[in-house]
Short mmCIF file of C-alpha atoms in Angstrom, two decimals:
data_model
loop_
_atom_site.label_atom_id
_atom_site.label_comp_id
_atom_site.label_asym_id
_atom_site.label_seq_id
_atom_site.Cartn_x
_atom_site.Cartn_y
_atom_site.Cartn_z
CA ALA A 1 -43.25 -0.19 -16.21
CA GLN A 2 -41.82 2.88 -17.87
CA SER A 3 -43.46 6.28 -17.50
CA VAL A 4 -42.93 9.91 -18.44
CA THR A 5 -44.06 13.01 -16.58
CA GLN A 6 -44.24 16.46 -18.06
CA PRO A 7 -45.13 18.59 -15.05
CA ASP A 8 -46.15 21.70 -17.00
CA ILE A 9 -49.37 21.36 -18.97
CA HIS A 10 -49.21 24.91 -20.31
CA ILE A 11 -46.33 27.35 -20.58
CA THR A 12 -46.45 30.91 -21.93
CA VAL A 13 -43.28 32.77 -22.81
CA SER A 14 -42.57 36.01 -24.59
CA GLU A 15 -41.01 35.91 -28.01
CA GLY A 16 -37.26 36.12 -27.68
CA ALA A 17 -37.24 34.74 -24.14
CA SER A 18 -35.54 31.49 -23.21
CA LEU A 19 -37.49 28.28 -22.77
CA GLU A 20 -37.15 25.13 -20.71
CA LEU A 21 -39.68 22.32 -20.85
CA ARG A 22 -39.37 19.69 -18.17
CA CYS A 23 -39.47 15.95 -18.62
CA ASN A 24 -38.95 13.27 -15.99
CA TYR A 25 -38.93 9.59 -16.82
CA SER A 26 -39.02 6.31 -15.00
CA TYR A 27 -37.28 3.33 -16.58
CA GLY A 28 -35.28 0.56 -15.00
CA ALA A 29 -32.53 0.33 -17.59
CA THR A 30 -30.85 2.60 -20.11
CA PRO A 31 -33.57 4.82 -21.54
CA TYR A 32 -33.87 6.07 -25.07
CA LEU A 33 -35.35 9.55 -24.91
CA PHE A 34 -37.14 11.67 -27.46
CA TRP A 35 -38.75 15.06 -27.84
CA TYR A 36 -41.46 15.49 -30.45
CA VAL A 37 -43.34 18.64 -31.45
CA GLN A 38 -46.90 18.74 -32.74
CA SER A 39 -48.46 21.76 -34.41
CA PRO A 40 -52.27 21.97 -34.38
CA GLY A 41 -53.86 19.37 -36.63
CA GLN A 42 -50.51 17.86 -37.56
CA GLY A 43 -48.52 14.74 -36.81
CA LEU A 44 -45.52 14.52 -34.52
CA GLN A 45 -42.16 15.80 -35.70
CA LEU A 46 -38.97 14.60 -34.06
CA LEU A 47 -36.98 17.45 -32.48
CA LEU A 48 -34.14 15.43 -31.02
CA LYS A 49 -33.26 12.14 -29.37
CA TYR A 50 -30.78 10.67 -26.91
CA PHE A 51 -29.52 7.13 -27.24
CA SER A 52 -26.03 7.27 -25.73
CA GLY A 53 -22.87 9.37 -25.57
CA ASP A 54 -22.84 13.11 -25.04
CA THR A 55 -25.64 13.95 -22.64
CA LEU A 56 -26.29 17.33 -24.28
CA VAL A 57 -28.00 16.73 -27.61
CA GLN A 58 -28.76 19.23 -30.31
CA GLY A 59 -31.88 19.09 -32.38
CA ILE A 60 -33.68 20.91 -35.13
CA LYS A 61 -35.05 24.46 -34.90
CA GLY A 62 -32.40 25.50 -32.35
CA PHE A 63 -33.57 23.14 -29.61
CA GLU A 64 -31.33 21.19 -27.28
CA ALA A 65 -31.91 18.77 -24.41
CA GLU A 66 -29.77 17.47 -21.60
CA PHE A 67 -29.98 13.94 -20.22
CA LYS A 68 -29.37 13.83 -16.47
CA ARG A 69 -29.39 10.26 -15.26
CA SER A 70 -29.14 11.24 -11.58
CA GLN A 71 -32.31 13.31 -11.88
CA SER A 72 -34.11 11.03 -14.39
CA SER A 73 -34.68 14.10 -16.49
CA PHE A 74 -34.44 15.09 -20.13
CA ASN A 75 -35.37 18.77 -20.23
CA LEU A 76 -35.78 20.61 -23.52
CA ARG A 77 -34.31 24.10 -23.93
CA LYS A 78 -34.18 26.90 -26.45
CA PRO A 79 -32.31 30.16 -25.85
CA SER A 80 -34.68 32.41 -27.80
CA VAL A 81 -38.24 31.41 -28.64
CA HIS A 82 -39.89 32.38 -31.92
CA TRP A 83 -43.64 32.78 -32.44
CA SER A 84 -43.56 29.75 -34.74
CA ASP A 85 -42.50 27.57 -31.78
CA ALA A 86 -46.02 27.70 -30.37
CA ALA A 87 -47.12 24.05 -30.38
CA GLU A 88 -47.53 20.97 -28.20
CA TYR A 89 -44.34 19.26 -27.07
CA PHE A 90 -44.16 15.60 -26.12
CA CYS A 91 -41.36 13.84 -24.31
CA ALA A 92 -41.16 10.07 -24.81
CA VAL A 93 -39.11 7.21 -23.43
CA GLY A 94 -38.30 3.92 -25.10
CA GLY A 95 -36.31 0.96 -23.95
CA ASN A 96 -34.91 -2.31 -25.16
CA ALA A 97 -36.08 -4.02 -28.30
CA GLY A 98 -39.76 -4.77 -28.05
CA ASN A 99 -40.47 -1.90 -25.67
CA MET A 100 -42.86 0.57 -27.17
CA LEU A 101 -42.60 4.31 -26.71
CA THR A 102 -44.27 5.83 -23.68
CA PHE A 103 -45.30 9.46 -24.09
CA GLY A 104 -45.69 12.14 -21.49
CA GLY A 105 -48.91 14.10 -21.31
CA GLY A 106 -47.50 16.98 -23.34
CA THR A 107 -46.78 20.65 -22.70
CA ARG A 108 -48.61 23.27 -24.69
CA LEU A 109 -46.36 26.23 -25.43
CA MET A 110 -47.85 29.63 -26.15
CA VAL A 111 -45.67 32.52 -27.32
CA LYS A 112 -46.59 36.11 -26.55
CA PRO A 113 -45.58 38.79 -29.05
CA ASP B 1 -38.40 12.73 -49.68
CA ALA B 2 -39.07 9.52 -47.82
CA MET B 3 -42.17 9.91 -45.72
CA VAL B 4 -45.26 8.58 -44.02
CA ILE B 5 -48.51 9.45 -45.77
CA GLN B 6 -51.99 9.24 -44.34
CA ASN B 7 -55.25 9.44 -46.24
CA PRO B 8 -57.62 11.03 -45.88
CA ARG B 9 -56.51 13.90 -43.65
CA TYR B 10 -60.09 14.43 -42.50
CA GLN B 11 -62.76 11.75 -42.32
CA VAL B 12 -66.36 12.16 -41.30
CA THR B 13 -68.46 9.09 -40.62
CA GLN B 14 -71.77 8.31 -39.02
CA PHE B 15 -72.28 6.52 -35.75
CA GLY B 16 -71.96 2.80 -36.40
CA LYS B 17 -70.83 3.12 -40.04
CA PRO B 18 -67.55 1.29 -40.72
CA VAL B 19 -64.60 3.41 -41.72
CA THR B 20 -61.09 2.67 -42.98
CA LEU B 21 -58.07 4.90 -42.60
CA SER B 22 -54.96 4.30 -44.63
CA CYS B 23 -51.25 4.81 -44.16
CA SER B 24 -48.40 4.33 -46.58
CA GLN B 25 -44.67 4.73 -46.20
CA THR B 26 -41.72 5.16 -48.51
CA LEU B 27 -39.13 4.56 -45.78
CA ASN B 28 -39.18 0.76 -46.24
CA HIS B 29 -39.45 0.34 -42.48
CA ASN B 30 -40.34 -3.00 -40.95
CA VAL B 31 -42.62 -1.68 -38.24
CA MET B 32 -45.83 0.28 -38.62
CA TYR B 33 -47.89 1.64 -35.72
CA TRP B 34 -51.36 3.06 -35.22
CA TYR B 35 -51.96 5.56 -32.43
CA GLN B 36 -55.15 7.23 -31.26
CA GLN B 37 -54.83 10.76 -29.96
CA LYS B 38 -57.75 12.51 -28.32
CA SER B 39 -57.83 16.24 -27.80
CA SER B 40 -55.10 17.55 -25.51
CA GLN B 41 -53.84 14.04 -24.76
CA ALA B 42 -50.77 12.04 -25.57
CA PRO B 43 -50.88 9.50 -28.40
CA LYS B 44 -52.10 6.08 -27.29
CA LEU B 45 -50.75 3.03 -29.08
CA LEU B 46 -53.47 0.81 -30.52
CA PHE B 47 -51.32 -1.83 -32.26
CA HIS B 48 -48.25 -2.35 -34.35
CA TYR B 49 -46.98 -4.64 -37.06
CA TYR B 50 -43.45 -5.97 -37.15
CA ASP B 51 -43.37 -6.99 -40.79
CA LYS B 52 -46.50 -9.19 -40.96
CA ASP B 53 -46.53 -9.99 -37.26
CA PHE B 54 -49.53 -8.23 -35.69
CA ASN B 55 -49.29 -6.99 -32.09
CA ASN B 56 -52.38 -5.75 -30.33
CA GLU B 57 -52.19 -3.61 -27.20
CA ALA B 58 -54.08 -5.25 -24.35
CA ASP B 59 -56.59 -2.44 -23.96
CA THR B 60 -57.33 -1.82 -27.63
CA PRO B 61 -61.06 -2.36 -28.20
CA ASP B 62 -62.16 -5.15 -30.53
CA ASN B 63 -63.89 -2.49 -32.59
CA PHE B 64 -60.46 -1.60 -33.99
CA GLN B 65 -58.79 -3.86 -36.51
CA SER B 66 -55.79 -3.48 -38.76
CA ARG B 67 -54.43 -4.91 -41.99
CA ARG B 68 -51.01 -4.75 -43.53
CA PRO B 69 -51.14 -6.19 -47.04
CA ASN B 70 -47.53 -5.33 -47.82
CA THR B 71 -44.54 -3.45 -46.41
CA SER B 72 -45.70 -0.08 -47.64
CA PHE B 73 -49.34 -0.01 -46.60
CA CYS B 74 -51.26 -0.37 -43.37
CA PHE B 75 -54.98 0.15 -42.74
CA LEU B 76 -56.99 0.90 -39.65
CA ASP B 77 -60.56 -0.38 -39.71
CA ILE B 78 -63.11 0.83 -37.20
CA ARG B 79 -66.01 -1.58 -37.46
CA SER B 80 -68.70 0.40 -35.64
CA PRO B 81 -67.49 3.88 -34.73
CA GLY B 82 -68.91 5.42 -31.62
CA LEU B 83 -68.84 9.05 -30.57
CA GLY B 84 -65.93 8.22 -28.28
CA ASP B 85 -63.83 7.16 -31.26
CA ALA B 86 -63.63 10.69 -32.59
CA ALA B 87 -59.94 11.50 -32.46
CA MET B 88 -56.77 12.06 -34.44
CA TYR B 89 -55.33 8.79 -35.71
CA LEU B 90 -51.59 8.77 -36.22
CA CYS B 91 -49.58 6.28 -38.20
CA ALA B 92 -45.88 5.86 -37.51
CA THR B 93 -43.04 3.69 -38.75
CA SER B 94 -39.66 2.53 -37.53
CA ARG B 95 -36.96 0.11 -38.64
CA VAL B 96 -37.24 -2.03 -35.52
CA ALA B 97 -39.69 -2.26 -32.62
CA GLY B 98 -38.13 -0.59 -29.62
CA GLY B 99 -34.48 -0.14 -28.86
CA PRO B 100 -32.44 2.84 -30.04
CA ASP B 101 -34.61 3.59 -33.02
CA THR B 102 -36.84 6.48 -34.04
CA GLN B 103 -40.52 6.46 -34.94
CA TYR B 104 -41.53 8.67 -37.85
CA PHE B 105 -45.08 9.96 -37.84
CA GLY B 106 -47.51 10.79 -40.57
CA PRO B 107 -49.64 13.95 -40.50
CA GLY B 108 -52.63 12.12 -39.02
CA THR B 109 -56.27 11.62 -39.95
CA ARG B 110 -58.84 13.58 -37.98
CA LEU B 111 -61.94 11.38 -37.54
CA THR B 112 -65.30 12.95 -36.77
CA VAL B 113 -68.24 10.73 -35.81
CA LEU B 114 -71.72 12.20 -36.27
#
């Protein structure tokens, strides 16, 4: 069975500082990986995804993520955080056709002024 | 813009009183999903439709039902809401079920049970 672990439940960073959110997955075959962001009271917005090819993927809002097969990780990064980035971030893994998405528990990001 | 729309955004119901949440999409996607998300938790898949083919998750309570009358619309019916059913309900769509495809989410309906 596939699974996703986001080890950090809460992270607080100062505005302008760099950010890395961790995501580790377990899946027996080629994973399809996603990062979604959720602002309070809102739905999930796709930040970026990895299906194949270049292991460093660029997303919206200045985010990027790197797929590392050897570490089963897909960490999300941003070089300079803005106050508007405060939200909940979910990593998710999908697989072959018919496999539903499995979400991690989420990381709540707080941004200090 | 193509999108996933959920109505209402906020729904208040009484304990045991049936409630229906609706979702519509302009993406013309084959698959529609319903998720339940409780506070500070990840979304939990309740069921999904591939076209008209209904797929229920094994642990989805019988209290939850769904209808998809056409490609664009999908409804979530909660027959007898309990206090534990208070949550955010998210609708999502995708072209195919699984594989290298993306799910697009609506803004959610926040359900309160009094």
